[in-house]
Tab-separated table of N, CA and C in Angstrom:
chain	number	residue	atom	x	y	z
A	1	UNK	N	91.677	-83.703	37.538
A	1	UNK	CA	91.292	-83.236	36.229
A	1	UNK	C	91.739	-84.217	35.144
A	2	UNK	N	92.971	-84.753	35.308
A	2	UNK	CA	93.478	-85.694	34.315
A	2	UNK	C	92.660	-86.973	34.297
A	3	UNK	N	92.184	-87.390	35.477
A	3	UNK	CA	91.369	-88.594	35.545
A	3	UNK	C	90.075	-88.400	34.769
A	4	UNK	N	89.504	-87.232	34.883
A	4	UNK	CA	88.253	-86.935	34.185
A	4	UNK	C	88.465	-86.975	32.678
A	5	UNK	N	89.570	-86.393	32.207
A	5	UNK	CA	89.883	-86.393	30.781
A	5	UNK	C	90.145	-87.815	30.294
A	6	UNK	N	90.882	-88.573	31.078
A	6	UNK	CA	91.183	-89.965	30.710
A	6	UNK	C	89.905	-90.797	30.657
A	7	UNK	N	89.009	-90.540	31.600
A	7	UNK	CA	87.733	-91.265	31.635
A	7	UNK	C	86.899	-90.942	30.398
A	8	UNK	N	86.848	-89.658	30.024
A	8	UNK	CA	86.099	-89.253	28.838
A	8	UNK	C	86.701	-89.851	27.575
A	9	UNK	N	88.027	-89.872	27.495
A	9	UNK	CA	88.690	-90.463	26.327
A	9	UNK	C	88.389	-91.953	26.237
A	10	UNK	N	88.323	-92.618	27.379
A	10	UNK	CA	87.990	-94.043	27.404
A	10	UNK	C	86.555	-94.255	26.930
A	11	UNK	N	85.630	-93.408	27.393
A	11	UNK	CA	84.231	-93.509	26.974
A	11	UNK	C	84.100	-93.288	25.469
A	12	UNK	N	84.805	-92.287	24.946
A	12	UNK	CA	84.769	-92.007	23.507
A	12	UNK	C	85.289	-93.224	22.738
A	13	UNK	N	86.369	-93.817	23.199
A	13	UNK	CA	86.944	-94.993	22.533
A	13	UNK	C	85.959	-96.159	22.544
A	14	UNK	N	85.259	-96.359	23.670
A	14	UNK	CA	84.285	-97.453	23.762
A	14	UNK	C	83.106	-97.240	22.806
A	15	UNK	N	82.590	-96.015	22.753
A	15	UNK	CA	81.459	-95.726	21.859
A	15	UNK	C	81.910	-95.809	20.401
A	16	UNK	N	83.120	-95.339	20.117
A	16	UNK	CA	83.669	-95.445	18.756
A	16	UNK	C	83.720	-96.905	18.324
A	17	UNK	N	84.185	-97.773	19.213
A	17	UNK	CA	84.259	-99.206	18.908
A	17	UNK	C	82.859	-99.779	18.666
A	18	UNK	N	81.884	-99.363	19.458
A	18	UNK	CA	80.500	-99.853	19.271
A	18	UNK	C	79.951	-99.421	17.918
A	19	UNK	N	80.238	-98.184	17.541
A	19	UNK	CA	79.764	-97.682	16.245
A	19	UNK	C	80.419	-98.471	15.113
A	20	UNK	N	81.719	-98.671	15.216
A	20	UNK	CA	82.445	-99.392	14.159
A	20	UNK	C	82.025	-100.855	14.065
A	21	UNK	N	81.661	-101.460	15.194
A	21	UNK	CA	81.272	-102.875	15.221
A	21	UNK	C	79.827	-103.105	14.768
A	22	UNK	N	79.072	-102.034	14.608
A	22	UNK	CA	77.653	-102.158	14.267
A	22	UNK	C	77.436	-102.030	12.764
A	23	UNK	N	76.493	-102.825	12.254
A	23	UNK	CA	76.111	-102.683	10.843
A	23	UNK	C	75.098	-101.557	10.684
A	24	UNK	N	74.387	-101.239	11.777
A	24	UNK	CA	73.422	-100.136	11.755
A	24	UNK	C	73.443	-99.411	13.097
A	25	UNK	N	73.416	-98.077	13.005
A	25	UNK	CA	73.356	-97.207	14.177
A	25	UNK	C	72.288	-96.162	13.874
A	26	UNK	N	71.292	-96.031	14.751
A	26	UNK	CA	70.216	-95.064	14.521
A	26	UNK	C	70.096	-94.155	15.744
A	27	UNK	N	70.155	-92.846	15.501
A	27	UNK	CA	70.014	-91.858	16.565
A	27	UNK	C	68.556	-91.403	16.569
A	28	UNK	N	67.954	-91.367	17.762
A	28	UNK	CA	66.548	-90.975	17.859
A	28	UNK	C	66.273	-90.206	19.137
A	29	UNK	N	65.236	-89.363	19.069
A	29	UNK	CA	64.786	-88.616	20.243
A	29	UNK	C	63.755	-89.460	20.980
A	30	UNK	N	63.801	-89.379	22.289
A	30	UNK	CA	62.879	-90.170	23.106
A	30	UNK	C	62.181	-89.332	24.158
A	31	UNK	N	62.354	-88.025	24.117
A	31	UNK	CA	61.798	-87.146	25.140
A	31	UNK	C	60.284	-87.314	25.223
A	32	UNK	N	59.793	-87.505	26.416
A	32	UNK	CA	58.362	-87.666	26.624
A	32	UNK	C	57.952	-89.121	26.833
A	33	UNK	N	58.854	-90.058	26.537
A	33	UNK	CA	58.542	-91.467	26.788
A	33	UNK	C	58.567	-91.725	28.289
A	34	UNK	N	57.632	-92.502	28.746
A	34	UNK	CA	57.664	-92.912	30.145
A	34	UNK	C	58.764	-93.948	30.308
A	35	UNK	N	59.161	-94.176	31.535
A	35	UNK	CA	60.186	-95.185	31.802
A	35	UNK	C	59.714	-96.552	31.300
A	36	UNK	N	58.451	-96.858	31.532
A	36	UNK	CA	57.894	-98.148	31.092
A	36	UNK	C	57.937	-98.261	29.562
A	37	UNK	N	57.584	-97.177	28.867
A	37	UNK	CA	57.591	-97.195	27.397
A	37	UNK	C	59.013	-97.339	26.870
A	38	UNK	N	59.963	-96.682	27.524
A	38	UNK	CA	61.367	-96.790	27.099
A	38	UNK	C	61.884	-98.208	27.335
A	39	UNK	N	61.513	-98.801	28.464
A	39	UNK	CA	61.921	-100.177	28.755
A	39	UNK	C	61.299	-101.149	27.749
A	40	UNK	N	60.058	-100.884	27.355
A	40	UNK	CA	59.396	-101.704	26.342
A	40	UNK	C	60.125	-101.600	25.001
A	41	UNK	N	60.547	-100.389	24.659
A	41	UNK	CA	61.315	-100.181	23.432
A	41	UNK	C	62.640	-100.937	23.493
A	42	UNK	N	63.303	-100.881	24.636
A	42	UNK	CA	64.561	-101.640	24.825
A	42	UNK	C	64.321	-103.137	24.638
A	43	UNK	N	63.206	-103.635	25.205
A	43	UNK	CA	62.885	-105.071	25.100
A	43	UNK	C	62.664	-105.460	23.641
A	44	UNK	N	61.909	-104.643	22.910
A	44	UNK	CA	61.659	-104.928	21.492
A	44	UNK	C	62.951	-104.917	20.694
A	45	UNK	N	63.832	-104.006	21.032
A	45	UNK	CA	65.135	-103.954	20.356
A	45	UNK	C	65.960	-105.209	20.648
A	46	UNK	N	65.983	-105.602	21.915
A	46	UNK	CA	66.744	-106.807	22.286
A	46	UNK	C	66.222	-108.036	21.555
A	47	UNK	N	64.895	-108.130	21.395
A	47	UNK	CA	64.299	-109.258	20.684
A	47	UNK	C	64.792	-109.333	19.238
A	48	UNK	N	65.146	-108.184	18.677
A	48	UNK	CA	65.627	-108.123	17.288
A	48	UNK	C	67.151	-108.100	17.212
A	49	UNK	N	67.810	-108.319	18.358
A	49	UNK	CA	69.268	-108.357	18.370
A	49	UNK	C	69.921	-106.990	18.391
A	50	UNK	N	69.167	-105.988	18.839
A	50	UNK	CA	69.684	-104.614	18.890
A	50	UNK	C	69.799	-104.158	20.339
A	51	UNK	N	70.427	-103.023	20.496
A	51	UNK	CA	70.658	-102.500	21.832
A	51	UNK	C	70.489	-100.985	21.804
A	52	UNK	N	69.953	-100.415	22.877
A	52	UNK	CA	69.783	-98.963	22.981
A	52	UNK	C	70.703	-98.447	24.077
A	53	UNK	N	71.337	-97.303	23.798
A	53	UNK	CA	72.180	-96.664	24.802
A	53	UNK	C	71.899	-95.171	24.824
A	54	UNK	N	71.859	-94.615	26.021
A	54	UNK	CA	71.765	-93.170	26.183
A	54	UNK	C	73.153	-92.721	26.635
A	55	UNK	N	73.791	-91.945	25.779
A	55	UNK	CA	75.184	-91.535	25.993
A	55	UNK	C	75.243	-90.015	25.891
A	56	UNK	N	76.122	-89.402	26.665
A	56	UNK	CA	76.267	-87.949	26.595
A	56	UNK	C	76.525	-87.523	25.156
A	57	UNK	N	75.899	-86.429	24.752
A	57	UNK	CA	75.994	-85.968	23.365
A	57	UNK	C	77.415	-85.647	22.927
A	58	UNK	N	78.194	-85.021	23.802
A	58	UNK	CA	79.559	-84.695	23.381
A	58	UNK	C	80.403	-85.960	23.199
A	59	UNK	N	80.167	-86.964	24.013
A	59	UNK	CA	80.872	-88.249	23.867
A	59	UNK	C	80.446	-88.909	22.557
A	60	UNK	N	79.147	-88.937	22.299
A	60	UNK	CA	78.622	-89.554	21.075
A	60	UNK	C	79.133	-88.850	19.825
A	61	UNK	N	79.119	-87.516	19.853
A	61	UNK	CA	79.564	-86.751	18.687
A	61	UNK	C	81.045	-86.987	18.414
A	62	UNK	N	81.853	-87.004	19.449
A	62	UNK	CA	83.291	-87.257	19.270
A	62	UNK	C	83.528	-88.679	18.766
A	63	UNK	N	82.762	-89.622	19.290
A	63	UNK	CA	82.907	-91.014	18.858
A	63	UNK	C	82.513	-91.163	17.389
A	64	UNK	N	81.419	-90.510	16.995
A	64	UNK	CA	80.989	-90.576	15.596
A	64	UNK	C	82.055	-90.000	14.687
A	65	UNK	N	82.645	-88.900	15.106
A	65	UNK	CA	83.708	-88.262	14.318
A	65	UNK	C	84.919	-89.185	14.215
A	66	UNK	N	85.317	-89.792	15.341
A	66	UNK	CA	86.466	-90.701	15.339
A	66	UNK	C	86.195	-91.956	14.517
A	67	UNK	N	84.932	-92.364	14.454
A	67	UNK	CA	84.571	-93.552	13.678
A	67	UNK	C	84.501	-93.235	12.181
A	68	UNK	N	84.623	-91.944	11.833
A	68	UNK	CA	84.606	-91.558	10.432
A	68	UNK	C	83.253	-91.099	9.929
A	69	UNK	N	82.326	-90.830	10.853
A	69	UNK	CA	80.978	-90.402	10.483
A	69	UNK	C	80.713	-88.988	10.981
A	70	UNK	N	81.477	-88.035	10.487
A	70	UNK	CA	81.341	-86.654	10.919
A	70	UNK	C	79.951	-86.098	10.596
A	71	UNK	N	79.330	-86.601	9.538
A	71	UNK	CA	77.997	-86.157	9.161
A	71	UNK	C	76.922	-86.566	10.157
A	72	UNK	N	77.255	-87.418	11.094
A	72	UNK	CA	76.296	-87.866	12.109
A	72	UNK	C	76.324	-86.968	13.347
A	73	UNK	N	77.378	-86.176	13.494
A	73	UNK	CA	77.574	-85.413	14.734
A	73	UNK	C	76.459	-84.403	15.011
A	74	UNK	N	75.824	-83.862	13.954
A	74	UNK	CA	74.770	-82.877	14.178
A	74	UNK	C	73.490	-83.487	14.730
A	75	UNK	N	73.400	-84.812	14.786
A	75	UNK	CA	72.209	-85.481	15.332
A	75	UNK	C	72.202	-85.483	16.861
A	76	UNK	N	73.343	-85.217	17.464
A	76	UNK	CA	73.451	-85.309	18.919
A	76	UNK	C	73.148	-83.969	19.583
A	77	UNK	N	71.862	-83.600	19.555
A	77	UNK	CA	71.384	-82.367	20.168
A	77	UNK	C	70.152	-82.720	20.988
A	78	UNK	N	70.145	-82.305	22.229
A	78	UNK	CA	69.003	-82.598	23.095
A	78	UNK	C	69.037	-84.035	23.580
A	79	UNK	N	67.941	-84.481	24.192
A	79	UNK	CA	67.898	-85.850	24.710
A	79	UNK	C	67.740	-86.866	23.575
A	80	UNK	N	68.822	-87.539	23.249
A	80	UNK	CA	68.796	-88.555	22.201
A	80	UNK	C	69.383	-89.859	22.723
A	81	UNK	N	68.983	-90.930	22.068
A	81	UNK	CA	69.513	-92.253	22.364
A	81	UNK	C	70.021	-92.840	21.057
A	82	UNK	N	70.802	-93.887	21.176
A	82	UNK	CA	71.369	-94.537	19.998
A	82	UNK	C	70.982	-96.011	20.014
A	83	UNK	N	70.512	-96.490	18.867
A	83	UNK	CA	70.214	-97.917	18.704
A	83	UNK	C	71.345	-98.526	17.886
A	84	UNK	N	71.935	-99.605	18.391
A	84	UNK	CA	73.028	-100.302	17.725
A	84	UNK	C	72.556	-101.691	17.296
A	85	UNK	N	72.957	-102.110	16.102
A	85	UNK	CA	72.681	-103.468	15.649
A	85	UNK	C	73.937	-104.019	14.991
A	86	UNK	N	74.380	-105.179	15.454
A	86	UNK	CA	75.589	-105.781	14.888
A	86	UNK	C	75.293	-106.615	13.654
A	87	UNK	N	74.087	-107.157	13.545
A	87	UNK	CA	73.794	-108.104	12.469
A	87	UNK	C	72.787	-107.600	11.443
A	88	UNK	N	71.651	-107.161	11.896
A	88	UNK	CA	70.539	-106.813	11.007
A	88	UNK	C	70.495	-105.311	10.758
A	89	UNK	N	70.682	-104.889	9.498
A	89	UNK	CA	70.684	-103.457	9.188
A	89	UNK	C	69.282	-102.857	9.226
A	90	UNK	N	68.258	-103.682	9.084
A	90	UNK	CA	66.882	-103.196	9.012
A	90	UNK	C	66.246	-103.086	10.400
A	91	UNK	N	66.596	-103.955	11.316
A	91	UNK	CA	65.906	-104.089	12.600
A	91	UNK	C	65.778	-102.802	13.415
A	92	UNK	N	66.853	-102.029	13.648
A	92	UNK	CA	66.658	-100.851	14.510
A	92	UNK	C	65.705	-99.828	13.899
A	93	UNK	N	65.833	-99.594	12.607
A	93	UNK	CA	64.932	-98.635	11.953
A	93	UNK	C	63.496	-99.145	11.991
A	94	UNK	N	63.308	-100.435	11.751
A	94	UNK	CA	61.964	-101.017	11.745
A	94	UNK	C	61.303	-100.881	13.123
A	95	UNK	N	62.024	-101.223	14.188
A	95	UNK	CA	61.464	-101.139	15.542
A	95	UNK	C	61.147	-99.682	15.903
A	96	UNK	N	62.052	-98.769	15.571
A	96	UNK	CA	61.827	-97.359	15.917
A	96	UNK	C	60.666	-96.757	15.133
A	97	UNK	N	60.565	-97.067	13.845
A	97	UNK	CA	59.452	-96.521	13.074
A	97	UNK	C	58.129	-97.157	13.483
A	98	UNK	N	58.158	-98.411	13.921
A	98	UNK	CA	56.949	-99.021	14.473
A	98	UNK	C	56.529	-98.277	15.745
A	99	UNK	N	57.525	-97.871	16.542
A	99	UNK	CA	57.236	-97.144	17.788
A	99	UNK	C	56.653	-95.766	17.493
A	100	UNK	N	56.995	-95.174	16.361
A	100	UNK	CA	56.459	-93.842	16.033
A	100	UNK	C	55.005	-93.909	15.597
A	101	UNK	N	54.515	-95.103	15.262
A	101	UNK	CA	53.132	-95.253	14.786
A	101	UNK	C	52.110	-95.278	15.917
A	102	UNK	N	52.576	-95.444	17.140
A	102	UNK	CA	51.664	-95.492	18.284
A	102	UNK	C	50.973	-94.146	18.447
A	103	UNK	N	49.781	-94.178	19.033
A	103	UNK	CA	48.988	-92.963	19.226
A	103	UNK	C	49.758	-91.888	19.986
A	104	UNK	N	50.409	-92.301	21.048
A	104	UNK	CA	51.148	-91.344	21.877
A	104	UNK	C	52.643	-91.404	21.568
A	105	UNK	N	52.967	-91.486	20.278
A	105	UNK	CA	54.353	-91.642	19.837
A	105	UNK	C	55.216	-90.488	20.329
A	106	UNK	N	56.277	-90.843	21.002
A	106	UNK	CA	57.215	-89.855	21.508
A	106	UNK	C	58.608	-90.112	20.926
A	107	UNK	N	58.709	-91.050	20.018
A	107	UNK	CA	59.983	-91.402	19.413
A	107	UNK	C	60.107	-90.680	18.075
A	108	UNK	N	61.254	-90.062	17.857
A	108	UNK	CA	61.501	-89.354	16.604
A	108	UNK	C	62.863	-89.765	16.060
A	109	UNK	N	62.862	-90.471	14.944
A	109	UNK	CA	64.106	-90.919	14.323
A	109	UNK	C	64.783	-89.713	13.674
A	110	UNK	N	66.090	-89.576	13.878
A	110	UNK	CA	66.809	-88.425	13.351
A	110	UNK	C	67.706	-88.816	12.180
A	111	UNK	N	68.676	-89.677	12.448
A	111	UNK	CA	69.711	-89.986	11.465
A	111	UNK	C	70.360	-91.300	11.856
A	112	UNK	N	71.120	-91.880	10.942
A	112	UNK	CA	71.804	-93.111	11.277
A	112	UNK	C	72.917	-93.454	10.316
A	113	UNK	N	73.559	-94.569	10.611
A	113	UNK	CA	74.607	-95.119	9.760
A	113	UNK	C	74.210	-96.550	9.454
A	114	UNK	N	74.186	-96.893	8.167
A	114	UNK	CA	73.846	-98.246	7.748
A	114	UNK	C	74.933	-98.730	6.795
A	115	UNK	N	75.589	-99.811	7.173
A	115	UNK	CA	76.678	-100.381	6.371
A	115	UNK	C	77.691	-99.331	5.917
A	116	UNK	N	78.042	-98.427	6.828
A	116	UNK	CA	79.075	-97.445	6.534
A	116	UNK	C	78.599	-96.174	5.853
A	117	UNK	N	77.327	-96.071	5.516
A	117	UNK	CA	76.791	-94.865	4.875
A	117	UNK	C	75.853	-94.135	5.830
A	118	UNK	N	75.908	-92.820	5.807
A	118	UNK	CA	75.023	-92.022	6.654
A	118	UNK	C	73.661	-91.922	5.981
A	119	UNK	N	72.619	-92.247	6.727
A	119	UNK	CA	71.238	-92.217	6.231
A	119	UNK	C	70.481	-91.103	6.945
A	120	UNK	N	69.686	-90.359	6.192
A	120	UNK	CA	68.830	-89.359	6.805
A	120	UNK	C	67.485	-90.003	7.162
A	121	UNK	N	66.570	-89.197	7.673
A	121	UNK	CA	65.263	-89.691	8.112
A	121	UNK	C	64.548	-90.475	7.005
A	122	UNK	N	64.465	-89.884	5.798
A	122	UNK	CA	63.724	-90.521	4.703
A	122	UNK	C	64.350	-91.848	4.273
A	123	UNK	N	65.665	-91.906	4.234
A	123	UNK	CA	66.326	-93.152	3.863
A	123	UNK	C	66.086	-94.228	4.927
A	124	UNK	N	66.121	-93.842	6.185
A	124	UNK	CA	65.848	-94.802	7.266
A	124	UNK	C	64.403	-95.278	7.227
A	125	UNK	N	63.497	-94.370	6.885
A	125	UNK	CA	62.089	-94.755	6.791
A	125	UNK	C	61.892	-95.782	5.680
A	126	UNK	N	62.527	-95.556	4.532
A	126	UNK	CA	62.461	-96.514	3.425
A	126	UNK	C	63.044	-97.854	3.848
A	127	UNK	N	64.178	-97.814	4.527
A	127	UNK	CA	64.824	-99.035	5.007
A	127	UNK	C	63.910	-99.795	5.956
A	128	UNK	N	63.193	-99.072	6.809
A	128	UNK	CA	62.326	-99.720	7.802
A	128	UNK	C	61.162	-100.467	7.156
A	129	UNK	N	60.852	-100.134	5.912
A	129	UNK	CA	59.730	-100.776	5.234
A	129	UNK	C	60.153	-102.048	4.494
A	130	UNK	N	61.447	-102.326	4.466
A	130	UNK	CA	61.923	-103.550	3.834
A	130	UNK	C	61.636	-104.743	4.727
A	131	UNK	N	61.468	-105.925	4.123
A	131	UNK	CA	61.315	-107.125	4.947
A	131	UNK	C	62.606	-107.418	5.706
A	132	UNK	N	62.506	-108.191	6.763
A	132	UNK	CA	63.689	-108.551	7.531
A	132	UNK	C	64.598	-109.463	6.706
A	133	UNK	N	65.811	-109.616	7.173
A	133	UNK	CA	66.802	-110.453	6.497
A	133	UNK	C	66.288	-111.887	6.342
A	134	UNK	N	65.685	-112.421	7.406
A	134	UNK	CA	65.172	-113.790	7.364
A	134	UNK	C	64.058	-113.928	6.330
A	135	UNK	N	63.178	-112.913	6.262
A	135	UNK	CA	62.083	-112.938	5.290
A	135	UNK	C	62.630	-112.887	3.872
A	136	UNK	N	63.629	-112.043	3.647
A	136	UNK	CA	64.242	-111.963	2.316
A	136	UNK	C	64.877	-113.297	1.913
A	137	UNK	N	65.538	-113.950	2.872
A	137	UNK	CA	66.137	-115.261	2.580
A	137	UNK	C	65.060	-116.292	2.247
A	138	UNK	N	63.961	-116.248	2.984
A	138	UNK	CA	62.856	-117.165	2.722
A	138	UNK	C	62.274	-116.928	1.339
A	139	UNK	N	62.090	-115.652	0.977
A	139	UNK	CA	61.565	-115.324	-0.348
A	139	UNK	C	62.521	-115.786	-1.447
A	140	UNK	N	63.817	-115.613	-1.226
A	140	UNK	CA	64.812	-116.051	-2.203
A	140	UNK	C	64.775	-117.568	-2.356
A	141	UNK	N	64.726	-118.283	-1.237
A	141	UNK	CA	64.685	-119.744	-1.279
A	141	UNK	C	63.417	-120.235	-1.975
A	142	UNK	N	62.288	-119.602	-1.685
A	142	UNK	CA	61.023	-119.999	-2.319
A	142	UNK	C	61.088	-119.762	-3.825
A	143	UNK	N	61.665	-118.650	-4.223
A	143	UNK	CA	61.805	-118.364	-5.655
A	143	UNK	C	62.708	-119.364	-6.354
A	144	UNK	N	63.799	-119.724	-5.696
A	144	UNK	CA	64.731	-120.700	-6.282
A	144	UNK	C	64.102	-122.082	-6.323
A	145	UNK	N	63.374	-122.435	-5.279
A	145	UNK	CA	62.732	-123.742	-5.219
A	145	UNK	C	61.700	-123.877	-6.326
A	146	UNK	N	60.931	-122.812	-6.562
A	146	UNK	CA	59.932	-122.841	-7.633
A	146	UNK	C	60.581	-123.039	-8.986
A	147	UNK	N	61.693	-122.373	-9.241
A	147	UNK	CA	62.418	-122.511	-10.505
A	147	UNK	C	62.974	-123.920	-10.661
A	148	UNK	N	63.553	-124.448	-9.591
A	148	UNK	CA	64.090	-125.809	-9.645
A	148	UNK	C	62.978	-126.836	-9.861
A	149	UNK	N	61.843	-126.595	-9.237
A	149	UNK	CA	60.706	-127.488	-9.401
A	149	UNK	C	60.235	-127.508	-10.854
A	150	UNK	N	60.126	-126.329	-11.457
A	150	UNK	CA	59.706	-126.236	-12.863
A	150	UNK	C	60.729	-126.893	-13.781
A	151	UNK	N	62.019	-126.732	-13.470
A	151	UNK	CA	63.067	-127.357	-14.276
A	151	UNK	C	62.968	-128.877	-14.202
A	152	UNK	N	62.760	-129.413	-13.004
A	152	UNK	CA	62.687	-130.861	-12.864
A	152	UNK	C	61.452	-131.433	-13.576
A	153	UNK	N	60.341	-130.707	-13.538
A	153	UNK	CA	59.132	-131.147	-14.257
A	153	UNK	C	59.402	-131.159	-15.756
A	154	UNK	N	60.052	-130.103	-16.244
A	154	UNK	CA	60.381	-130.024	-17.669
A	154	UNK	C	61.312	-131.140	-18.103
A	155	UNK	N	62.327	-131.419	-17.311
A	155	UNK	CA	63.264	-132.495	-17.631
A	155	UNK	C	62.564	-133.853	-17.598
A	156	UNK	N	61.686	-134.036	-16.618
A	156	UNK	CA	60.936	-135.283	-16.519
A	156	UNK	C	60.055	-135.474	-17.758
A	157	UNK	N	59.431	-134.391	-18.240
A	157	UNK	CA	58.588	-134.477	-19.435
A	157	UNK	C	59.426	-134.855	-20.659
A	158	UNK	N	60.650	-134.312	-20.750
A	158	UNK	CA	61.527	-134.656	-21.874
A	158	UNK	C	61.945	-136.124	-21.833
A	159	UNK	N	62.234	-136.632	-20.629
A	159	UNK	CA	62.618	-138.035	-20.473
A	159	UNK	C	61.454	-138.936	-20.870
A	160	UNK	N	60.234	-138.622	-20.404
A	160	UNK	CA	59.053	-139.423	-20.745
A	160	UNK	C	58.770	-139.380	-22.222
A	161	UNK	N	58.944	-138.230	-22.866
A	161	UNK	CA	58.729	-138.076	-24.300
A	161	UNK	C	59.738	-138.932	-25.079
A	162	UNK	N	60.988	-138.984	-24.597
A	162	UNK	CA	62.024	-139.789	-25.244
A	162	UNK	C	61.736	-141.285	-25.123
A	163	UNK	N	61.126	-141.705	-24.003
A	163	UNK	CA	60.823	-143.107	-23.804
A	163	UNK	C	59.633	-143.555	-24.681
A	164	UNK	N	58.703	-142.629	-24.942
A	164	UNK	CA	57.512	-142.938	-25.723
A	164	UNK	C	57.800	-142.941	-27.222
A	165	UNK	N	58.890	-142.354	-27.655
A	165	UNK	CA	59.186	-142.249	-29.095
A	165	UNK	C	59.799	-143.501	-29.642
């Protein structure tokens, strides 16, 4: 009996560490997905640097509570899985909401944690519609480059005007 309790405590500690190490954690229902569809979802998540785990609900709920996210514990009812992302806060929500758009969608996003805050379905949906981190960086760089380009043209015009006077 003690071994079983020790094993459960170890599992809770491991899941707690995964939650704390992640920038985004999304809990979702997957009931009705075929094994092939679930494996495809796992592959898409891995491509975005995320990971999916199916963990016992009582272990997940205790881990969420220990990690300081007591508001997440009510999401662990029925067959649910957890998507973890260490780097990109948008990726797990984006992949899961893309999966819900399929004709035979069996994925239902419930709740999550993003950068330490608990997000409900609507907040996660809004997050999923944002561009990826790389796209945002590209847009920022393009905006800065355009401004620098205009500045250099303006300075060049002032220099030429000074030479002609």
